[in-house]
């Protein structure tokens, strides 16, 4: 999520796809005493192959579909497929994932997807491909599950490392971080924490180079509990309250994001899980898909108001037109999912980034004028040079 270039995304996703393809090639003929685990492994491979193809297409548009393990150099030479075909493959893999993965359970191995996680990814991918009926169908599978998934009562608990086991009912699939020796962690905590803060507040080591805009903080209703996951000041190591003007050397108007704070961090390593698919997102997916299909129905209001209610807000008053309701859902997504890697993709999938981004300015970024071609990354030129069947995205030629 942080410090990733287009070539990193491309390489990491295709490495994941290649690994999944080998699993799908070898595991069916592997003898295992635990047939249920064998079936789940296949489901995980289908899930991951779908996830990586989805991540690629939302960043690059038309991409290479790879569904066979590379067993010779010739297997590397494959051309791009239209985005619509990529989504067909994603949906096919998610059908297989749902057929093989176990239902959500408190005893699942952490970090591994369940059937509800596959349905959540299916709903989200279908939303991106504008297949509203499929998106709504899959979202309803999650929301109607009888296996214990749902929203945490307190939104703060979603990001509390000490509550991560309970929070998996909402965090259906997450980057499972551990701050122990040889544990898998990330630098996201240190990016969002302020420099020189008292250790219990954000983390043992933090630099404060990532932040939210003041205008975004100001857009929240003061009653909104989600605003508590940001702060305009902090307590330094001397116990002094420091205003945001001293938070970061980048700008005096940066508002701290606290979603990834870990008061028990070890150095720069945190144990706070990074959500990838969670139930609040699915409620908002259902609200949007329902509205795009049928307008601002009572069900559409129910979905969005469930999320707003958990945040301590009044529900939206019924009576909005279809477009106004969809705009309200997209705004709600920005409040619910900030710092979780969704906002840019919401703007690109709806092709509204050229209207919204120019208004996101501050004293450092005084003007921001994205071009139409910025909707997708260029394909890494090294890949184009190495594969004579691979064409650069037209807007970047």
XYZ file of C-alpha atoms in Angstrom:
397
model
C 0.000 0.000 0.000
C 2.841 2.373 0.762
C 5.802 3.156 -1.503
C 4.477 0.997 -4.319
C 5.256 1.866 -7.918
C 3.425 0.492 -10.953
C 6.189 -2.054 -11.502
C 5.917 -3.225 -7.883
C 2.166 -3.737 -8.251
C 2.614 -5.542 -11.567
C 5.399 -7.819 -10.352
C 3.878 -8.609 -6.962
C 0.455 -9.423 -8.391
C 1.797 -11.682 -11.129
C 4.063 -13.419 -8.624
C 0.969 -14.102 -6.527
C -0.923 -15.350 -9.573
C 1.957 -17.629 -10.552
C 2.066 -19.106 -7.055
C -1.695 -19.676 -7.121
C -1.437 -21.365 -10.513
C 1.160 -23.819 -9.215
C -1.036 -24.645 -6.232
C -3.969 -25.301 -8.535
C -1.774 -27.492 -10.735
C -0.148 -29.584 -8.014
C -2.566 -29.824 -5.088
C -5.383 -31.794 -6.800
C -3.025 -34.776 -7.250
C -1.396 -34.429 -3.844
C -2.372 -37.013 -1.236
C -3.559 -35.374 1.972
C -5.205 -37.011 4.954
C -7.218 -33.873 5.637
C -9.501 -33.538 2.625
C -11.261 -30.495 4.069
C -7.943 -28.653 4.328
C -7.032 -29.709 0.790
C -10.307 -28.304 -0.491
C -9.730 -25.062 1.420
C -6.228 -24.694 -0.038
C -7.701 -24.852 -3.528
C -10.312 -22.280 -2.538
C -7.595 -19.983 -1.211
C -5.675 -20.269 -4.478
C -8.747 -19.385 -6.549
C -9.474 -16.488 -4.172
C -5.942 -15.099 -4.406
C -5.801 -15.465 -8.177
C -9.043 -13.512 -8.416
C -7.812 -10.867 -5.973
C -4.549 -10.282 -7.824
C -6.248 -10.100 -11.235
C -8.718 -7.590 -9.743
C -5.923 -5.516 -8.243
C -4.175 -5.474 -11.603
C -7.185 -4.472 -13.665
C -8.214 -1.654 -11.324
C -4.703 -0.240 -11.680
C -3.919 -0.951 -15.326
C -7.236 -1.602 -17.116
C -6.714 -4.292 -19.744
C -4.162 -6.797 -18.413
C -2.730 -10.244 -19.057
C -4.887 -13.113 -17.778
C -2.743 -15.935 -16.447
C -4.480 -19.147 -15.400
C -1.725 -21.693 -16.094
C 1.566 -22.227 -14.288
C 4.591 -21.176 -16.352
C 6.427 -24.365 -17.340
C 8.444 -22.982 -20.256
C 9.738 -19.659 -21.486
C 7.022 -19.599 -24.128
C 4.383 -19.459 -21.399
C 5.637 -15.973 -20.524
C 4.546 -14.478 -23.839
C 0.879 -13.587 -23.477
C -0.976 -10.500 -24.647
C -3.473 -8.357 -22.777
C -7.157 -9.174 -22.502
C -9.980 -6.621 -22.396
C -11.010 -5.596 -18.910
C -14.405 -7.269 -19.401
C -12.692 -10.618 -19.979
C -10.502 -10.119 -16.927
C -13.636 -9.716 -14.830
C -15.157 -12.854 -16.342
C -12.106 -14.772 -15.157
C -12.268 -13.119 -11.734
C -15.906 -14.138 -11.346
C -15.164 -17.695 -12.498
C -12.375 -17.987 -9.922
C -14.573 -16.587 -7.178
C -17.297 -19.109 -8.007
C -14.659 -21.784 -7.426
C -13.428 -20.053 -4.267
C -16.927 -19.979 -2.794
C -17.405 -23.651 -3.642
C -14.213 -24.666 -1.816
C -13.674 -22.259 1.070
C -15.092 -22.935 4.550
C -17.717 -20.686 6.117
C -16.583 -17.955 8.487
C -15.752 -19.330 11.908
C -13.926 -18.032 14.947
C -11.594 -21.010 14.601
C -10.400 -20.159 11.074
C -6.654 -19.833 10.597
C -6.009 -16.114 10.752
C -5.134 -14.461 7.484
C -6.895 -17.112 5.407
C -10.066 -16.191 3.508
C -13.454 -17.735 4.223
C -16.478 -18.125 1.964
C -17.870 -14.772 3.133
C -14.579 -13.076 2.222
C -14.863 -14.529 -1.277
C -18.412 -13.179 -1.556
C -17.203 -9.765 -0.345
C -14.479 -9.686 -2.991
C -17.009 -10.880 -5.582
C -19.389 -8.056 -4.618
C -16.647 -5.464 -4.821
C -15.210 -6.688 -8.106
C -18.713 -6.780 -9.618
C -19.274 -3.191 -8.428
C -16.095 -2.138 -10.240
C -17.222 -3.924 -13.417
C -20.670 -2.267 -13.104
C -22.462 -5.583 -12.827
C -24.872 -4.253 -10.230
C -27.075 -7.345 -9.938
C -24.149 -9.659 -9.235
C -22.641 -7.145 -6.830
C -25.877 -6.941 -4.848
C -26.336 -10.724 -4.875
C -22.874 -11.337 -3.479
C -23.089 -8.541 -0.929
C -26.326 -10.017 0.365
C -24.598 -13.380 0.821
C -22.266 -11.683 3.284
C -24.879 -9.572 5.031
C -27.313 -12.492 5.340
C -24.697 -14.960 6.562
C -25.721 -16.868 9.658
C -22.124 -17.648 10.621
C -21.367 -14.672 12.836
C -20.004 -12.005 10.494
C -21.086 -8.423 11.094
C -20.076 -4.996 12.297
C -18.192 -4.475 15.515
C -20.309 -2.458 17.943
C -17.508 0.082 18.425
C -15.788 1.298 15.265
C -12.601 1.945 17.255
C -12.306 -1.800 17.936
C -11.951 -2.550 14.229
C -8.383 -1.190 14.387
C -7.405 -2.192 17.930
C -4.581 -4.751 17.887
C -5.757 -6.115 21.229
C -9.213 -6.822 19.748
C -8.116 -8.341 16.447
C -9.565 -11.797 17.092
C -13.027 -10.399 17.819
C -12.722 -7.919 14.957
C -12.350 -10.656 12.350
C -16.154 -10.834 12.253
C -15.893 -7.487 10.420
C -12.377 -7.711 9.005
C -13.167 -10.672 6.782
C -9.731 -10.541 5.222
C -6.828 -8.398 6.319
C -3.084 -8.053 6.230
C -2.327 -9.802 9.509
C 0.533 -7.862 11.075
C 2.638 -9.090 13.991
C 5.269 -7.087 15.878
C 7.088 -10.167 17.184
C 10.548 -11.182 15.997
C 10.321 -12.560 12.442
C 6.695 -11.443 12.369
C 5.176 -9.967 9.230
C 4.530 -6.249 9.657
C 4.605 -3.044 7.623
C 5.686 0.575 7.901
C 2.173 1.987 7.798
C 2.036 2.758 11.537
C 5.243 4.778 11.454
C 4.038 6.690 8.397
C 0.845 7.872 10.076
C 2.203 8.477 13.563
C 3.711 11.881 14.493
C 7.451 12.228 15.131
C 8.425 12.355 18.777
C 5.071 11.291 20.201
C 4.694 9.600 23.546
C 5.042 5.888 22.821
C 1.620 4.768 24.096
C -0.211 7.059 21.687
C 0.831 5.907 18.218
C 3.834 3.630 18.352
C 7.400 3.303 19.486
C 8.826 4.630 16.220
C 6.871 7.039 14.032
C 7.693 9.740 11.508
C 4.443 11.429 10.511
C 4.913 11.619 6.757
C 1.315 10.595 5.938
C -1.747 12.544 7.028
C -5.249 13.647 6.085
C -6.180 17.096 4.840
C -7.722 19.546 7.268
C -10.647 19.969 4.878
C -11.380 16.249 5.092
C -11.302 16.328 8.892
C -13.660 19.315 8.809
C -16.100 17.452 6.549
C -17.065 15.062 9.376
C -20.078 15.659 11.568
C -18.603 16.313 15.047
C -20.793 13.440 16.316
C -19.145 10.999 13.921
C -17.191 8.456 15.963
C -14.953 7.749 12.980
C -13.445 11.218 13.345
C -11.884 9.967 16.593
C -9.533 7.965 14.390
C -7.913 11.258 13.362
C -6.366 13.949 15.519
C -5.222 17.531 15.138
C -2.800 17.270 18.070
C -0.813 14.745 20.057
C 1.088 14.370 23.312
C 4.870 14.395 22.926
C 7.397 12.480 25.022
C 7.545 15.327 27.510
C 3.810 15.072 28.090
C 3.054 18.319 26.262
C 0.075 18.617 23.923
C 1.412 19.580 20.512
C -0.839 21.160 17.870
C -0.820 19.855 14.306
C 1.353 22.781 13.176
C 4.294 20.796 14.572
C 3.137 17.350 13.517
C 5.132 17.035 10.330
C 7.773 18.979 8.432
C 5.767 18.520 5.235
C 2.829 20.790 6.089
C 1.421 22.570 9.119
C -2.087 21.478 8.115
C -1.747 17.712 8.264
C -4.289 15.859 10.394
C -3.006 12.659 11.974
C -4.611 9.329 11.089
C -4.804 6.922 14.035
C -6.251 3.798 12.407
C -2.903 2.009 12.546
C -1.670 3.133 15.945
C -0.224 0.385 18.131
C 0.761 1.364 21.633
C 2.518 -1.991 22.064
C 4.585 -1.776 18.892
C 8.167 -3.038 18.802
C 10.362 -0.503 17.077
C 8.731 0.207 13.738
C 6.782 -3.058 13.719
C 3.076 -2.971 14.567
C 0.475 -5.650 15.256
C -2.531 -3.665 14.009
C -4.146 -5.537 11.131
C -4.668 -3.644 7.878
C -8.223 -4.292 6.596
C -8.627 -5.367 2.979
C -12.233 -6.617 2.950
C -14.592 -5.736 5.778
C -18.301 -5.865 6.408
C -18.853 -2.082 6.594
C -17.523 -1.887 3.040
C -19.978 -4.613 1.994
C -22.922 -2.652 3.421
C -21.922 0.351 1.317
C -21.373 -1.834 -1.745
C -24.908 -3.174 -1.273
C -26.301 0.350 -0.891
C -24.680 1.505 -4.116
C -25.528 -1.613 -6.121
C -29.162 -1.508 -4.948
C -29.468 2.175 -5.858
C -27.908 1.724 -9.277
C -30.298 -1.148 -9.965
C -33.504 0.084 -8.385
C -32.994 3.644 -7.196
C -32.923 4.852 -3.587
C -35.125 2.086 -2.158
C -35.840 1.364 1.491
C -33.235 -1.403 1.349
C -30.638 0.995 -0.028
C -31.280 3.340 2.913
C -31.118 0.414 5.332
C -27.668 -0.573 4.100
C -26.098 2.878 4.322
C -27.865 3.784 7.565
C -26.519 0.660 9.267
C -23.017 2.021 8.740
C -24.010 5.541 9.743
C -25.724 4.273 12.878
C -22.579 2.465 14.035
C -20.726 5.763 13.562
C -23.188 7.538 15.882
C -24.951 9.450 13.126
C -28.588 9.871 12.204
C -29.715 7.951 9.160
C -30.091 9.624 5.804
C -33.602 10.964 5.361
C -35.466 9.155 2.619
C -36.425 11.106 -0.475
C -33.114 11.496 -2.289
C -33.065 10.939 -6.016
C -30.989 8.115 -7.429
C -27.941 10.224 -8.333
C -27.996 12.138 -5.058
C -28.215 8.904 -3.095
C -25.282 7.349 -4.966
C -23.264 10.505 -4.320
C -24.112 10.170 -0.625
C -22.887 6.563 -0.633
C -19.595 7.555 -2.249
C -19.186 10.289 0.357
C -19.969 7.790 3.109
C -17.328 5.477 1.699
C -14.757 8.247 2.053
C -15.653 8.719 5.730
C -15.798 5.017 6.527
C -12.819 3.738 4.551
C -10.266 6.554 4.619
C -6.628 5.421 4.792
C -7.669 1.917 3.683
C -6.693 2.272 0.032
C -10.162 2.757 -1.479
C -10.765 6.424 -2.232
C -8.644 6.749 -5.373
C -10.231 3.658 -6.871
C -13.736 4.902 -6.047
C -12.898 8.044 -8.002
C -11.349 6.219 -10.955
C -14.052 3.545 -11.265
C -16.707 6.297 -11.318
C -14.494 8.489 -13.552
C -14.897 11.447 -11.178
C -11.232 11.866 -10.218
C -10.737 14.815 -12.579
C -13.569 16.673 -10.857
C -12.686 15.775 -7.238
C -8.884 15.784 -7.067
C -8.388 19.452 -8.107
C -10.209 20.438 -4.902
C -7.913 18.350 -2.704
C -5.197 20.952 -2.208
C -3.257 22.446 0.673
C -0.220 24.626 1.266
C 2.099 21.974 -0.197
C -0.014 20.741 -3.127
C -1.491 24.046 -4.245
C -2.681 22.770 -7.610
C -3.576 19.253 -8.663
C -4.754 18.651 -12.199
C -4.962 14.952 -13.052
C -5.214 14.047 -16.702
C -7.584 11.531 -18.248
C -4.732 9.061 -18.712
C -4.109 9.022 -14.945
C -7.142 6.766 -14.540
C -4.765 3.846 -15.099
C -1.038 3.340 -14.703
C 1.159 2.702 -17.725
C 2.272 -0.894 -18.015
C 5.919 -1.096 -16.854
C 8.038 -0.482 -19.925
C 10.389 -3.305 -18.991
C 7.453 -5.702 -19.362
C 6.504 -4.268 -22.747
C 10.111 -4.534 -23.936
C 10.399 -8.151 -22.788
C 7.095 -9.393 -24.229
C 6.419 -8.626 -27.865
C 2.758 -9.596 -27.419
C 2.212 -6.973 -24.704
C 1.127 -3.485 -25.791
C 1.451 -0.341 -23.735
C -1.794 1.260 -22.598
C -2.913 3.572 -25.449
C -2.994 6.724 -23.310
C 0.656 6.188 -22.328
C 2.139 5.437 -25.767
